[in-house]
Short mmCIF file of C-alpha atoms and ligand atoms in Angstrom, two decimals:
data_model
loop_
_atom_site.label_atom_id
_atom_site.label_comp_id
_atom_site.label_asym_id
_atom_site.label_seq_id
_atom_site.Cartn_x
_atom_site.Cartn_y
_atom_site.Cartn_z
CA UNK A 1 -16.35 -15.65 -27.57
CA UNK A 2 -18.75 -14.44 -24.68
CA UNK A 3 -18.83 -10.85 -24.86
CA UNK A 4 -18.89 -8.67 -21.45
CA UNK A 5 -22.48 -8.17 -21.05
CA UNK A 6 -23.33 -11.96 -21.29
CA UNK A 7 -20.29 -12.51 -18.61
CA UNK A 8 -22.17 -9.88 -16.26
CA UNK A 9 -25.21 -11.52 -16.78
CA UNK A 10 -23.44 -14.98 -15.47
CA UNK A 11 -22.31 -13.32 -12.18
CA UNK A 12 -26.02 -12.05 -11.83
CA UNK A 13 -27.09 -15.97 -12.52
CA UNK A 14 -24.74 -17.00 -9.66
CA UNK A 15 -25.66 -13.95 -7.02
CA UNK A 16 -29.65 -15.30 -8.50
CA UNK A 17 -28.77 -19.01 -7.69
CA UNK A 18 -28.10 -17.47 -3.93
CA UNK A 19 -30.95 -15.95 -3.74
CA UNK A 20 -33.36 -18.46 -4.58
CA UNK A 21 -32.10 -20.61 -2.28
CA UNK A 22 -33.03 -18.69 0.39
CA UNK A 23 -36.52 -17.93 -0.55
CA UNK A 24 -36.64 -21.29 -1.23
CA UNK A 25 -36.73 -21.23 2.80
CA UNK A 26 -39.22 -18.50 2.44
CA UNK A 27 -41.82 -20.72 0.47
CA UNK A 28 -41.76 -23.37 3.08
CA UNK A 29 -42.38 -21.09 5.96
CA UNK A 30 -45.88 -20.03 3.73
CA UNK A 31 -44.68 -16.62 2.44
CA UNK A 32 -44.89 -15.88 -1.29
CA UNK A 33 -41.68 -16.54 -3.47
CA UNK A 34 -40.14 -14.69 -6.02
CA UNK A 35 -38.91 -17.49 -8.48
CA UNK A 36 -37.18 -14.51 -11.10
CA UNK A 37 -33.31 -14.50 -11.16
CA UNK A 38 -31.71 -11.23 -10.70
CA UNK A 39 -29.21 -10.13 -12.68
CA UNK A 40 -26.53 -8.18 -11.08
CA UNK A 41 -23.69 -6.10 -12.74
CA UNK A 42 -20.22 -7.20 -11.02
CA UNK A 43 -19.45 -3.32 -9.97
CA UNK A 44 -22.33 -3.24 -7.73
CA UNK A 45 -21.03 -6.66 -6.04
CA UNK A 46 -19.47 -5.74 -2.73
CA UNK A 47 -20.08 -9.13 -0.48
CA UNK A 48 -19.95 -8.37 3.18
CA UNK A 49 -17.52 -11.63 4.53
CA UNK A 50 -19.16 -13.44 7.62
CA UNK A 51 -15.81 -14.14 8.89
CA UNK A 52 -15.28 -13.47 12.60
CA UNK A 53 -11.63 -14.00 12.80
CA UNK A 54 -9.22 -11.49 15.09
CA UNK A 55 -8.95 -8.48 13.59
CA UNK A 56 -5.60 -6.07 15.07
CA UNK A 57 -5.37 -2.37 14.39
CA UNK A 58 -2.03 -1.69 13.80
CA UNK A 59 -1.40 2.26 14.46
CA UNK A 60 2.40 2.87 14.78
CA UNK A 61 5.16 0.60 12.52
CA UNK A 62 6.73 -1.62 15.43
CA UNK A 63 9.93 0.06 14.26
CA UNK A 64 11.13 3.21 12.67
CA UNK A 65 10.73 2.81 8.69
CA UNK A 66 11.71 4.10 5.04
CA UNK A 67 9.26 4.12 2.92
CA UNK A 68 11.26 3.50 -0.13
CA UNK A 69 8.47 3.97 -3.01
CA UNK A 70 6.99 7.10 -2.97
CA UNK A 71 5.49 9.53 -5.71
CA UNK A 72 5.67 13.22 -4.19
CA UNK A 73 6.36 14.99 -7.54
CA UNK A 74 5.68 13.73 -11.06
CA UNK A 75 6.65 15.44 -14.63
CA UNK A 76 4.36 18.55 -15.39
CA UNK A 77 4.12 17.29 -18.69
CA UNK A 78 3.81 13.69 -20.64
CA UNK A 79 2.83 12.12 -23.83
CA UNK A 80 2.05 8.61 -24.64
CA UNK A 81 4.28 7.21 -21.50
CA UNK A 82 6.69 9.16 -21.49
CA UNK A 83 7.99 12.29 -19.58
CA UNK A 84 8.74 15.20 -21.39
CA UNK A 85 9.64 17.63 -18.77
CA UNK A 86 11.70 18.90 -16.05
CA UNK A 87 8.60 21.04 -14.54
CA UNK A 88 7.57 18.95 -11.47
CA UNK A 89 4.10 18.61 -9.79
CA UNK A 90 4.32 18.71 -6.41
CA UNK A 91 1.27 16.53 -4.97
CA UNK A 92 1.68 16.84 -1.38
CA UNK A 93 3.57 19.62 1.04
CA UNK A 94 5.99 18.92 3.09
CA UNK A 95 4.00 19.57 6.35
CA UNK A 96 1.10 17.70 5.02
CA UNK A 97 3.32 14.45 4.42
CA UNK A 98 5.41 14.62 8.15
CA UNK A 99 1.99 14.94 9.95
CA UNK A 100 1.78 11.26 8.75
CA UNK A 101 4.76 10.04 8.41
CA UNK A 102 5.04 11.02 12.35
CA UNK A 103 1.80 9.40 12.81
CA UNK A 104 2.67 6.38 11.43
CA UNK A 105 6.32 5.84 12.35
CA UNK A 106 7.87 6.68 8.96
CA UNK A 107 11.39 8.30 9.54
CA UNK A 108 11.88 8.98 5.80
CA UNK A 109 10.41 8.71 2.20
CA UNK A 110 11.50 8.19 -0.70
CA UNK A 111 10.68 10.24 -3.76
CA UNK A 112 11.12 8.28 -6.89
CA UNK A 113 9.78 10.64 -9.53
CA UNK A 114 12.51 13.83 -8.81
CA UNK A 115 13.25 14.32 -12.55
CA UNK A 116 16.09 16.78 -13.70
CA UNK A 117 17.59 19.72 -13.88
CA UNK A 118 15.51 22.40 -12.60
CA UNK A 119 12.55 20.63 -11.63
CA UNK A 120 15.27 17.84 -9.62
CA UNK A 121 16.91 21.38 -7.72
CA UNK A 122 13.29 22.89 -6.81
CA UNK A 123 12.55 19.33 -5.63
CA UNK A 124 15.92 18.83 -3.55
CA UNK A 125 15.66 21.75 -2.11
CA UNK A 126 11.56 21.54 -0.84
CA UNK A 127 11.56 18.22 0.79
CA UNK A 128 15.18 17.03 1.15
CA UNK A 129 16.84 20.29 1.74
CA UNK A 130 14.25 21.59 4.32
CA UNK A 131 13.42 18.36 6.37
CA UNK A 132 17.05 16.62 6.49
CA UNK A 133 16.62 13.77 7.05
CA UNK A 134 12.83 12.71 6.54
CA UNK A 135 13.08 13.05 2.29
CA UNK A 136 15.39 11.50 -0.31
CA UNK A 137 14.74 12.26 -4.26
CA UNK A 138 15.79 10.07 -7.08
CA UNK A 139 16.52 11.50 -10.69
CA UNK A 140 14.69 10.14 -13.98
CA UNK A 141 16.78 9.80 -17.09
CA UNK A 142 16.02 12.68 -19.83
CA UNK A 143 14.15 11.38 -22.66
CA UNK A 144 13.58 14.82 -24.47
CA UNK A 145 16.95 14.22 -25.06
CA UNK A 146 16.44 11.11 -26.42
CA UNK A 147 17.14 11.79 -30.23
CA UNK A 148 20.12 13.93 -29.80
CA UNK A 149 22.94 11.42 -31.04
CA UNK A 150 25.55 12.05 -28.28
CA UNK A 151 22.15 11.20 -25.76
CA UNK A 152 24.18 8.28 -24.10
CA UNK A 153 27.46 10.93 -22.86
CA UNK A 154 24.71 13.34 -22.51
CA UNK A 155 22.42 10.84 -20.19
CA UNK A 156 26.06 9.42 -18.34
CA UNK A 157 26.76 13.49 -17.44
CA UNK A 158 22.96 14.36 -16.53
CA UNK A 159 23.20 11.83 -13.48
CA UNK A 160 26.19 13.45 -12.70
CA UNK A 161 24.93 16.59 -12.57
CA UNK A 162 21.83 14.90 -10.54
CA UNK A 163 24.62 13.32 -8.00
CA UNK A 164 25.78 16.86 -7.22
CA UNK A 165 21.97 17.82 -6.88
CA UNK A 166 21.31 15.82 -4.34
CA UNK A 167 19.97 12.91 -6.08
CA UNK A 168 19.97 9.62 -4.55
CA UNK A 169 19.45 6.76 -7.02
CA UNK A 170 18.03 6.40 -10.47
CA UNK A 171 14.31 6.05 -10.83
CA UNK A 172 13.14 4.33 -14.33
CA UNK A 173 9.37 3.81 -14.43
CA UNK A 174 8.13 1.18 -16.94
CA UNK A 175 8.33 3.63 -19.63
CA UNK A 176 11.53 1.78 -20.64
CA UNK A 177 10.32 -1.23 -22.22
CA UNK A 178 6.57 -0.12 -22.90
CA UNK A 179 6.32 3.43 -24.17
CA UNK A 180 10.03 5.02 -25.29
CA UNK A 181 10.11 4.68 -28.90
CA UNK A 182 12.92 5.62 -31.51
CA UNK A 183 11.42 9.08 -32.23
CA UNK A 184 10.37 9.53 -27.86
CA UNK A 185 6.83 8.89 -28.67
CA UNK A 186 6.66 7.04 -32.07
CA UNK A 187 8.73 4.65 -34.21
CA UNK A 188 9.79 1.27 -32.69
CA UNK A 189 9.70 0.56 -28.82
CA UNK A 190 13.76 1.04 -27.12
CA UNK A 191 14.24 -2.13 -25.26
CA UNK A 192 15.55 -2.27 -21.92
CA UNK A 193 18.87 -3.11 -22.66
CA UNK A 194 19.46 -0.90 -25.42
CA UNK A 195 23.05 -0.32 -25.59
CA UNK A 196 22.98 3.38 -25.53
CA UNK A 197 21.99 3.38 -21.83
CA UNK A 198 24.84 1.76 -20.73
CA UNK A 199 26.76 4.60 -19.98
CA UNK A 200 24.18 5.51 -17.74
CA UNK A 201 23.90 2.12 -15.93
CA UNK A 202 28.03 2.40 -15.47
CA UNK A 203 27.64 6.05 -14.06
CA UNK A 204 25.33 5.00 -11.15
CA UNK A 205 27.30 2.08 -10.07
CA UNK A 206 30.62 4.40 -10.25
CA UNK A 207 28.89 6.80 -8.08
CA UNK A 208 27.10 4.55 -5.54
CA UNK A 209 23.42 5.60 -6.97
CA UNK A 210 20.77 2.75 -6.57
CA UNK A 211 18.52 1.89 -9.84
CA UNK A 212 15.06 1.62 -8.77
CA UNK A 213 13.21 0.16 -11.66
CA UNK A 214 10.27 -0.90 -12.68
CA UNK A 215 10.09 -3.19 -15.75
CA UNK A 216 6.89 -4.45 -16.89
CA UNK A 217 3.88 -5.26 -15.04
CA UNK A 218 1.31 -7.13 -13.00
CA UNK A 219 1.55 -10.57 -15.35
CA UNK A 220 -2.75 -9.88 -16.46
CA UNK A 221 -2.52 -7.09 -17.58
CA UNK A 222 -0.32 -9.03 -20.38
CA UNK A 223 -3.43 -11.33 -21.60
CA UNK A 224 -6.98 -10.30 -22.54
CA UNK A 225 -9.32 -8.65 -20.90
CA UNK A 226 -11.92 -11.12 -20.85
CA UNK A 227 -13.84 -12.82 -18.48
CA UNK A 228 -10.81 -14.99 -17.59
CA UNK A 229 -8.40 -11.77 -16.54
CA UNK A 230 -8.39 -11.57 -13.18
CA UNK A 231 -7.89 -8.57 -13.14
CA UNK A 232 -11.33 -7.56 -15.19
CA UNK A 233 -12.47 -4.63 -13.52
CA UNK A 234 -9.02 -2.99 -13.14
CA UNK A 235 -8.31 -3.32 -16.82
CA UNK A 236 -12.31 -2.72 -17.76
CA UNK A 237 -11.90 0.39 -15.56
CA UNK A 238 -8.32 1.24 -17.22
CA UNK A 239 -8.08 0.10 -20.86
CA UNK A 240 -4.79 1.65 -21.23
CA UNK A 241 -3.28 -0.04 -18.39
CA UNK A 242 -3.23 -3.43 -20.84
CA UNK A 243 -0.11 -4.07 -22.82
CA UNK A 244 -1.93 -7.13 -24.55
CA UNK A 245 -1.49 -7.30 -28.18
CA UNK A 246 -0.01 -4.09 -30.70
CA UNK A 247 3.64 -4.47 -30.69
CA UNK A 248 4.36 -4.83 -26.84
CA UNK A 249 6.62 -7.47 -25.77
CA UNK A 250 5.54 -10.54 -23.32
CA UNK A 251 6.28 -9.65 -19.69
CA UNK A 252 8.87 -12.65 -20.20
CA UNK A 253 10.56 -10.49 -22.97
CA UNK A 254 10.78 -7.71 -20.85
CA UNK A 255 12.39 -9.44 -17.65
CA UNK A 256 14.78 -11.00 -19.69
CA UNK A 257 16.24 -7.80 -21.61
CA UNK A 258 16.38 -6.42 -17.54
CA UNK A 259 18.00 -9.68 -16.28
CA UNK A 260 20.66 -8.71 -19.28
CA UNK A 261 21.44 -5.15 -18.11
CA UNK A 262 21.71 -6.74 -14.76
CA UNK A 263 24.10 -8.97 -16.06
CA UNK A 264 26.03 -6.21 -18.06
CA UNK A 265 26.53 -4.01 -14.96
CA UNK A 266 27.57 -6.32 -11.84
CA UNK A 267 28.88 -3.11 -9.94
CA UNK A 268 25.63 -1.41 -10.33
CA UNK A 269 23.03 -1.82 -7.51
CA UNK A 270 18.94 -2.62 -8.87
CA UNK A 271 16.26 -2.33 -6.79
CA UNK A 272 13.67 -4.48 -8.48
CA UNK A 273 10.24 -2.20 -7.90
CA UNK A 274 6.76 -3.99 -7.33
CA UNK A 275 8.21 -7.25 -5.98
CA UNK A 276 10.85 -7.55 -8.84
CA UNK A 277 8.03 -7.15 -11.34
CA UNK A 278 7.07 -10.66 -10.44
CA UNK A 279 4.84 -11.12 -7.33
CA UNK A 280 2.97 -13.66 -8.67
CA UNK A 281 5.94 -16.10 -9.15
CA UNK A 282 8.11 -16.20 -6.46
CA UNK A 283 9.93 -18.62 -7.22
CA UNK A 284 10.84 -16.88 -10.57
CA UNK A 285 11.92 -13.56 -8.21
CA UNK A 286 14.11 -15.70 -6.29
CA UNK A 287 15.84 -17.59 -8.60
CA UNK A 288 17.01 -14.01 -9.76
CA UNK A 289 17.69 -12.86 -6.67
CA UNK A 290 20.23 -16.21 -6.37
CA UNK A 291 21.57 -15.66 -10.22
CA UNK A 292 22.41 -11.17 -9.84
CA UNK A 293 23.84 -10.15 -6.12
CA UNK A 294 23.07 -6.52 -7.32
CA UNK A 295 19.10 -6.82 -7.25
CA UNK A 296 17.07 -5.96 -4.44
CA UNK A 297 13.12 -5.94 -4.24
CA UNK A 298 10.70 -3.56 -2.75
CA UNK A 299 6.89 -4.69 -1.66
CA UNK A 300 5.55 -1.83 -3.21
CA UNK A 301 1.59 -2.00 -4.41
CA UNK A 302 2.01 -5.87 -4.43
CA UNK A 303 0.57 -6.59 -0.87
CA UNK A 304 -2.60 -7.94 -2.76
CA UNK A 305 -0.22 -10.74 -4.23
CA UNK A 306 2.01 -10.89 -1.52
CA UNK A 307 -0.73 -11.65 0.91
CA UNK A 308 -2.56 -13.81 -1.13
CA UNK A 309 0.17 -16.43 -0.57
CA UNK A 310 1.04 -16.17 2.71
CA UNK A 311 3.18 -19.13 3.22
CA UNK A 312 5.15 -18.93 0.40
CA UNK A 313 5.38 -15.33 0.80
CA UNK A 314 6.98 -15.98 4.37
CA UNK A 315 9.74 -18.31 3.47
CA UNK A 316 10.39 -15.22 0.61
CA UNK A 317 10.94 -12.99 3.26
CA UNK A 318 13.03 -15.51 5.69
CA UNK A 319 15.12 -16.55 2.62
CA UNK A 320 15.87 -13.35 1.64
CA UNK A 321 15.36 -10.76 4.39
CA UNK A 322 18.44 -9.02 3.58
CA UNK A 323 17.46 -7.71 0.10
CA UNK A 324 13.64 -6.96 0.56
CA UNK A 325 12.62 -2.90 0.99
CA UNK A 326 9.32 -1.61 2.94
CA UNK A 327 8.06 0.33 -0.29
CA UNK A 328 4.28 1.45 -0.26
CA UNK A 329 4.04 3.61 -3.96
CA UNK A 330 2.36 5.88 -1.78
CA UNK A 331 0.97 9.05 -3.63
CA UNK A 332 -0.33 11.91 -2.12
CA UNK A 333 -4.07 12.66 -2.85
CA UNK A 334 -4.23 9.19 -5.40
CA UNK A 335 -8.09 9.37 -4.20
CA UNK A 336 -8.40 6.82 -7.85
CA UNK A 337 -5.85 4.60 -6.89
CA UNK A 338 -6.80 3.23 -3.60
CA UNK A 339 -3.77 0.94 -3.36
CA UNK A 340 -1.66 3.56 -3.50
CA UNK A 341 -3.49 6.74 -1.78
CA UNK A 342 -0.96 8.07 0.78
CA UNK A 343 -2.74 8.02 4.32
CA UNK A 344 -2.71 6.56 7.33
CA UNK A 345 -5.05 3.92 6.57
CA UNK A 346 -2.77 2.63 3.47
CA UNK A 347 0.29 2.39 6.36
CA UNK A 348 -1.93 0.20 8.83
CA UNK A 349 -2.83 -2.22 6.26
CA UNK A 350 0.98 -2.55 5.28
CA UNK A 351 2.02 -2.98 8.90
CA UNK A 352 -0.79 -5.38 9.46
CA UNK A 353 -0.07 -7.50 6.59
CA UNK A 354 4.11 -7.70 8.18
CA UNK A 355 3.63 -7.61 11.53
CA UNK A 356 0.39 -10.11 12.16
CA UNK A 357 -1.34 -12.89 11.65
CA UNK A 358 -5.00 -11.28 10.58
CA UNK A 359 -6.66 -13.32 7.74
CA UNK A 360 -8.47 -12.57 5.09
CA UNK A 361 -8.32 -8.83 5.42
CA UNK A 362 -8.42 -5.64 2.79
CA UNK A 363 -5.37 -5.28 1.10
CA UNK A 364 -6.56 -1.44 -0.14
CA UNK A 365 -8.28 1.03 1.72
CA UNK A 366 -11.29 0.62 -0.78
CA UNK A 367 -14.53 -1.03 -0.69
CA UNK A 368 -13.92 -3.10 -4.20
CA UNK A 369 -10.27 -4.45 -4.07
CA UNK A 370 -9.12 -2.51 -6.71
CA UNK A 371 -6.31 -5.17 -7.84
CA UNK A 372 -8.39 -8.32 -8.04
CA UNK A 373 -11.23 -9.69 -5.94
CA UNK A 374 -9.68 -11.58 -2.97
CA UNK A 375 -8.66 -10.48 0.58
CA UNK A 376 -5.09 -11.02 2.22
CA UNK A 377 -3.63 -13.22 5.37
CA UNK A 378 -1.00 -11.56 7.29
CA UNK A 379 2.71 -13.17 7.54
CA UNK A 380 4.00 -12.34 11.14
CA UNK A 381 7.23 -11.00 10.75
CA UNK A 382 9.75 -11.73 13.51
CA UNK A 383 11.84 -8.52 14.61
CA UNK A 384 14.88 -9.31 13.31
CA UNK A 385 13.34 -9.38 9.54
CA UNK A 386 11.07 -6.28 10.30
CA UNK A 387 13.93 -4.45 11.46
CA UNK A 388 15.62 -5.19 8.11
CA UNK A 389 12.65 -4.45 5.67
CA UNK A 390 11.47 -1.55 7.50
CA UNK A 391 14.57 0.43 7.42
CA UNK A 392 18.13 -1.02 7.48
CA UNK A 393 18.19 -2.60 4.12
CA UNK A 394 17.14 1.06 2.52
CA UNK A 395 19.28 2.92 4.75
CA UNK A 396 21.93 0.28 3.29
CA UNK A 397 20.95 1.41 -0.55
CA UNK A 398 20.72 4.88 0.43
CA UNK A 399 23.86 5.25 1.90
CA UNK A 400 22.10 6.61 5.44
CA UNK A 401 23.90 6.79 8.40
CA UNK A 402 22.67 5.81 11.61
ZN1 ZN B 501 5.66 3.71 -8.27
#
């Protein structure tokens, strides 16, 4: 087993190897040579490409969009994974977030992370209430309810209650699947198709409520972190961000207890977060998308995979333009999370990765890509498809009229 250090030391070896070559050249033109390799740490690797390829600003979405993935309020209060309150955090105003959204061409966003209860009214009535029109909230399910034994009527009437709130949909972040446990925070991990969140499933499809959910994650952030992850720094930088090892299930374990609840509730509709959890097999996301008419995808955070295959990625979007969502997981003030910092510079990249043919660009604003080392190629949407990602296939979910 190499350990880190030694594995920094190799990238220092190569970036040496580079060096010497060049004052190789030096030494023949007479000057003196340094002949020492220099070690350098990955982190402070930040290549400048010598690429001179076509480079488009893209300013303005060609069309009017919903941004379907959106984190303007969070829970006030968590432990281990898992929300444990309806007290919301409100990250962003209201006049902060239009200034950009009119900027940038965004006629509405959706808030995933609404919660319940109080903090779901206060939320309602801030954003959606106030700016008709430019906001939509989604509930969360109520997990300090958890261990109360009549949880799944409980859960069934709480989305109700959301409905009448002004909810929109369902939001379930991965905390099914990776951090609910029999006692909330302890005890054995729920799976996703635990049978006493059925009722819950049935209630949204009854009242016309999308699920957005997000099951599992990026696919190396399931192996170790070692100097074969591609995704080394990210996981280096956030150890707890790995799900390799304890008693987590394999990403495959996970999308097949969701492809079950899928299965279970045909008259429900799922929008399948982050790419349907699967960016880096496509293949794998369509051949669900063929099996389960009720899933839908959003591009959320996944333009670094998504862009990394542009081909592929294009025939994804031809073959199934009907049933893919503009989604950014834009979050308001993320400075840490480059690939998801809400502002203007996160919405060009998005719109230059549909709407041209740029290669090899940044996929985050961010001088490291924070979700792997590599750049992205644009895919060149025609209009017809644009039109349908941008906004009609959300306004379709969301039950907007236009
Ligand atoms: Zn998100």
């Amino acid at each position: 087993m190499i350990s880190r250090r030694q594995w920094l030391y190799g990238v220092g070896v190569m970036a040496g190897a580079a060096a010497q070559s060049s004052s190789g050249l030096a030494a023949r033109s007479g000057e003196s040579q340094e002949t020492q390799h220099h070690p350098l740490d990955l982190a402070d690797f930040v290549p400048t490409s010598m690429l001179q390829v076509h480079e488009s600003r893209v300013e303005r979405a060609r069309f009017p969009l919903i941004d379907f993935h959106t984190h303007i309020t969070a829970s006030a209060k968590s432990e281990k994974g898992v929300a444990l309150a309806s007290d919301r955090r409100f990250l962003g105003t209201a006049e902060e977030l239009l200034a950009v959204m009119d900027r940038k061409n965004i006629r509405a966003m959706v808030n995933l992370t609404g919660g319940y209860d109080q903090g779901l009214g206060d939320t309602v009535a801030k954003y959606d209430r106030a700016f008709p029109g430019r906001f939509y909230t989604l509930t969360e399910p109520c997990y300090e309810r958890w261990k109360e034994p009549n949880y799944p009527q409980l859960q069934a009437q709480a989305i109700e209650q959301a409905h009448r709130q002004g909810a929109r949909g369902l939001k379930i972040l991965k905390t099914l699947g990776l951090y609910l446990r029999e006692n909330t925070t302890s005890g054995q991990l729920v799976k996703i198709d635990d049978p006493r969140l059925d009722p819950m499933w049935d209630v949204c499809g009854q009242l016309n409520m999308p699920v957005a959910i997000h099951v599992s994650d990026p696919l190396a952030f399931f192996t170790p972190t070692d100097r074969f992850n591609e995704r080394y720094e990210e996981l280096n930088n956030h150890p707890d961000w790995s799900f390799y090892g304890r008693d987590f299930p394999s990403n495959a374990e996970l999308l097949e207890a969701r492809n079950r609840v899928f299965a279970r509730h045909p008259k429900t509709q799922f929008v399948v977060l982050h790419v349907g959890n699967f960016a880096e097999n496509l293949a794998n996301v369509g051949e669900n998308l063929d099996r389960f008419p009720n899933m839908t995808v959003d591009i959320a955070a996944r333009i670094g995979e998504l862009g990394r295959q542009p081909r592929t990625t294009r025939k994804f979007f031809e073959k199934y333009q009907d049933r893919i969502l503009f989604g950014t997981d834009a979050t308001p003030h993320a400075d840490q999370y480059p690939q998801q910092v809400f502002n203007d510079q996160l919405y060009e990249i998005y719109y230059r990765f549909l709407e041209t043919e740029d290669e090899y660009f940044d996929y985050a604003p961010a001088k490291i890509p924070p979700q792997g080392r590599w750049r992205i190629y644009g895919i060149n949407l025609p209009e017809t498809i644009l039109r349908k990602v941008y906004f009609e296939n959300a306004a379709r979910q969301l039950n907007i009229v236009v």
